[in-house]
Amino acid sequence: MQGAGGEIAFSKWANVYPDMKDSPDKFDVVWNHEDRVDVKTTHHEHGHLEVSTNKKQGDVDIYALVIGEFPSFRVAGYMPANILMADEYLYTHERTGSTVWRVPQEDLQ
């Protein structure tokens, strides 16, 4: 429910309709008639945009961060995938050892 709420919040913010199909896709929303957006949602007010390093360049054009809990959300910002998927944003979680691209809110557009 959190993820769907975040996708709906981003869609409202971007003035587009969310893709409500049942089958999962690599992106959640098409913005500006061409940009494929993957929306990430967290309830942490100071959360970061985190994207798995399993994601591939070209699957998505933009990653967006939405913060909140159903039914109240805010769009924290977004970043083009080609900028996000850079070594400067690589981060390894100490607890799990998993590596992600991690962008602080202040670096988002």
Backbone as numpy.savetxt, mean C-alpha at the origin, in Angstrom:
# Nx Ny Nz CAx CAy CAz Cx Cy Cz
-11.50 -7.47 6.88 -12.33 -6.29 6.88 -11.45 -5.02 6.88
-10.31 -5.07 7.61 -9.42 -3.91 7.64 -8.88 -3.60 6.24
-8.41 -4.63 5.55 -7.86 -4.42 4.21 -8.88 -3.88 3.24
-10.08 -4.45 3.27 -11.15 -3.97 2.38 -11.53 -2.54 2.73
-11.58 -2.22 4.02 -11.88 -0.86 4.44 -10.83 0.12 3.94
-9.56 -0.28 4.00 -8.49 0.57 3.49 -8.59 0.79 1.99
-8.94 -0.26 1.26 -9.10 -0.14 -0.20 -10.26 0.80 -0.55
-11.34 0.69 0.18 -12.49 1.57 -0.05 -12.12 3.02 0.30
-11.39 3.21 1.41 -10.97 4.56 1.80 -10.06 5.18 0.74
-9.10 4.40 0.23 -8.23 4.93 -0.81 -9.03 5.26 -2.06
-9.94 4.39 -2.43 -10.75 4.60 -3.62 -11.57 5.88 -3.50
-12.15 6.11 -2.34 -12.91 7.34 -2.12 -11.99 8.55 -2.24
-10.81 8.48 -1.63 -9.83 9.57 -1.68 -9.39 9.85 -3.12
-9.18 8.78 -3.91 -8.70 8.92 -5.28 -9.82 9.13 -6.29
-11.08 9.09 -5.81 -12.25 9.27 -6.66 -12.34 8.21 -7.76
-12.15 6.95 -7.34 -12.28 5.81 -8.24 -13.12 4.74 -7.56
-13.57 3.76 -8.33 -14.31 2.64 -7.77 -13.35 1.52 -7.43
-13.48 0.92 -6.24 -12.61 -0.21 -5.90 -13.01 -1.43 -6.71
-12.04 -2.30 -6.93 -12.30 -3.57 -7.62 -12.85 -4.53 -6.58
-14.11 -4.90 -6.70 -14.75 -5.73 -5.68 -14.86 -7.20 -6.07
-14.08 -7.64 -7.05 -14.18 -9.05 -7.46 -13.63 -9.96 -6.37
-14.10 -11.19 -6.39 -13.74 -12.15 -5.35 -12.32 -12.69 -5.49
-11.82 -12.80 -6.71 -10.50 -13.39 -6.92 -9.41 -12.35 -6.65
-8.37 -12.75 -5.94 -7.30 -11.80 -5.63 -6.49 -11.44 -6.88
-5.96 -10.24 -6.89 -5.13 -9.77 -7.99 -3.88 -9.16 -7.38
-2.93 -8.76 -8.19 -1.71 -8.15 -7.68 -1.92 -6.71 -7.28
-3.03 -6.12 -7.69 -3.32 -4.73 -7.33 -4.77 -4.63 -6.89
-5.10 -3.52 -6.21 -6.44 -3.35 -5.64 -7.29 -2.34 -6.39
-6.67 -1.31 -6.96 -7.38 -0.20 -7.56 -6.64 0.26 -8.81
-7.39 0.69 -9.83 -6.77 1.36 -10.99 -7.06 2.85 -10.84
-5.99 3.65 -10.83 -6.08 5.08 -10.58 -5.62 5.83 -11.82
-6.26 6.91 -12.16 -5.94 7.71 -13.34 -6.00 6.88 -14.62
-6.89 5.91 -14.65 -7.15 5.06 -15.81 -5.99 4.15 -16.18
-4.88 4.17 -15.45 -3.76 3.32 -15.84 -2.89 2.84 -14.70
-2.78 3.58 -13.60 -1.88 3.20 -12.51 -2.51 2.12 -11.64
-1.84 0.99 -11.56 -2.30 -0.12 -10.71 -1.77 0.11 -9.30
-2.69 0.20 -8.34 -2.34 0.55 -6.96 -2.60 -0.64 -6.04
-1.60 -0.96 -5.23 -1.74 -1.96 -4.17 -1.84 -1.18 -2.86
-2.97 -1.31 -2.18 -3.23 -0.56 -0.95 -2.85 -1.41 0.26
-2.01 -0.86 1.12 -1.61 -1.51 2.37 -2.28 -0.76 3.52
-2.82 -1.50 4.47 -3.56 -0.90 5.57 -2.97 -1.35 6.91
-2.85 -0.40 7.84 -2.41 -0.72 9.19 -3.23 0.10 10.19
-3.34 -0.41 11.40 -4.02 0.34 12.45 -3.02 1.17 13.28
-1.74 1.01 13.01 -0.71 1.75 13.75 -0.61 3.18 13.22
-0.90 4.15 14.06 -0.92 5.56 13.66 0.39 6.02 13.03
1.50 5.52 13.53 2.80 5.91 13.00 3.42 4.79 12.16
2.55 3.94 11.60 3.00 2.80 10.81 3.71 3.21 9.53
4.43 2.26 8.97 5.17 2.45 7.74 4.48 1.71 6.60
4.76 2.15 5.39 4.34 1.39 4.21 5.33 0.25 4.06
4.86 -0.98 4.17 5.72 -2.15 4.05 5.24 -3.02 2.90
6.21 -3.41 2.05 5.92 -4.23 0.88 6.89 -5.41 0.88
6.35 -6.59 0.70 7.17 -7.80 0.67 8.18 -7.75 -0.48
9.37 -8.24 -0.20 10.38 -8.32 -1.26 10.06 -9.43 -2.25
8.99 -10.18 -2.01 8.52 -11.16 -2.99 7.78 -10.49 -4.15
7.36 -9.25 -3.96 6.68 -8.50 -5.03 7.70 -8.18 -6.11
7.24 -8.15 -7.36 8.13 -7.91 -8.49 7.87 -6.55 -9.12
8.93 -5.93 -9.59 8.83 -4.67 -10.33 7.93 -4.90 -11.54
6.97 -4.03 -11.75 6.07 -4.15 -12.90 4.72 -4.75 -12.57
4.59 -5.43 -11.42 3.29 -5.99 -11.04 2.31 -4.89 -10.64
2.84 -3.84 -10.02 2.05 -2.74 -9.49 2.80 -1.44 -9.81
2.07 -0.37 -10.05 2.70 0.91 -10.34 2.91 1.76 -9.09
1.97 1.66 -8.14 1.99 2.51 -6.94 1.58 1.67 -5.73
2.24 1.93 -4.61 1.84 1.36 -3.33 1.33 2.50 -2.46
0.20 2.27 -1.80 -0.42 3.30 -0.96 -0.56 2.78 0.47
-0.46 3.70 1.43 -0.63 3.36 2.84 -1.87 4.04 3.38
-2.74 3.23 3.96 -3.95 3.73 4.62 -3.86 3.32 6.09
-4.20 4.26 6.97 -4.10 4.02 8.41 -5.47 4.18 9.05
-5.80 3.26 9.96 -7.03 3.38 10.71 -7.62 2.03 11.06
-8.81 2.10 11.63 -9.58 0.90 11.98 -11.00 1.13 11.52
-11.61 0.08 11.04 -12.96 0.18 10.50 -13.88 0.82 11.54
-14.61 1.85 11.18 -14.88 2.41 9.85 -14.12 3.70 9.54
-13.10 4.04 10.34 -12.43 5.34 10.17 -11.00 5.15 9.66
-10.70 5.70 8.48 -9.39 5.56 7.86 -8.90 6.90 7.33
-7.58 6.99 7.13 -7.01 8.14 6.44 -5.92 7.62 5.49
-5.78 8.29 4.36 -4.73 7.95 3.41 -3.47 8.68 3.87
-2.44 7.91 4.24 -1.20 8.51 4.72 -0.32 8.96 3.56
-0.47 8.31 2.40 0.32 8.68 1.24 0.57 7.49 0.34
1.39 7.72 -0.67 1.69 6.66 -1.63 3.09 6.87 -2.20
3.59 5.84 -2.88 4.90 5.94 -3.51 4.92 5.05 -4.75
5.46 5.56 -5.86 5.61 4.73 -7.04 6.52 3.53 -6.74
6.16 2.38 -7.30 6.90 1.15 -7.04 8.37 1.26 -7.43
8.66 1.93 -8.54 10.05 2.01 -8.99 10.93 2.82 -8.03
10.34 3.67 -7.21 11.10 4.41 -6.19 11.16 3.61 -4.90
10.05 2.99 -4.54 9.97 2.21 -3.30 10.92 1.02 -3.32
11.04 0.34 -4.46 11.84 -0.89 -4.54 13.31 -0.56 -4.75
13.87 0.18 -3.78 15.27 0.58 -3.82 15.96 0.08 -2.56
17.26 -0.11 -2.66 18.03 -0.62 -1.52 17.88 0.25 -0.28
17.71 1.56 -0.46 17.61 2.45 0.70 16.39 2.14 1.57
15.39 1.48 0.99 14.18 1.17 1.75 14.13 -0.28 2.23
15.18 -1.07 1.98 15.21 -2.45 2.48 15.33 -2.43 4.00
14.54 -3.30 4.63 14.51 -3.35 6.10 14.31 -4.80 6.51
15.08 -5.24 7.50 14.94 -6.59 8.03 14.36 -6.52 9.43
13.23 -7.19 9.62 12.60 -7.23 10.94 13.47 -8.05 11.89
13.79 -7.47 13.04 14.65 -8.15 14.01 14.02 -9.44 14.54
12.73 -9.37 14.83 12.05 -10.51 15.46 11.90 -11.68 14.50
11.51 -11.41 13.26 11.21 -12.50 12.32 12.33 -12.75 11.32
13.19 -11.76 11.10 14.24 -11.90 10.10 13.76 -11.70 8.68
12.47 -11.39 8.50 11.95 -11.17 7.15 12.37 -9.79 6.64
12.61 -9.72 5.34 13.04 -8.48 4.71 11.90 -7.91 3.88
11.68 -6.61 4.01 10.64 -5.89 3.29 11.21 -4.57 2.78
10.51 -3.96 1.85 10.77 -2.56 1.56 9.89 -1.79 2.54
10.48 -0.86 3.28 9.76 -0.15 4.34 9.99 1.35 4.18
8.88 2.08 4.06 8.96 3.53 3.82 8.22 4.25 4.94
8.90 5.19 5.63 8.22 5.97 6.66 7.22 6.93 6.03
6.20 7.29 6.78 5.14 8.15 6.27 5.67 9.47 5.71
6.70 10.02 6.33 7.20 11.32 5.88 7.86 11.26 4.50
8.19 10.06 4.01 8.76 9.92 2.66 7.68 9.70 1.59
6.44 9.53 2.00 5.36 9.27 1.04 4.87 10.56 0.40
4.33 10.43 -0.79 3.72 11.56 -1.49 2.31 11.73 -0.99
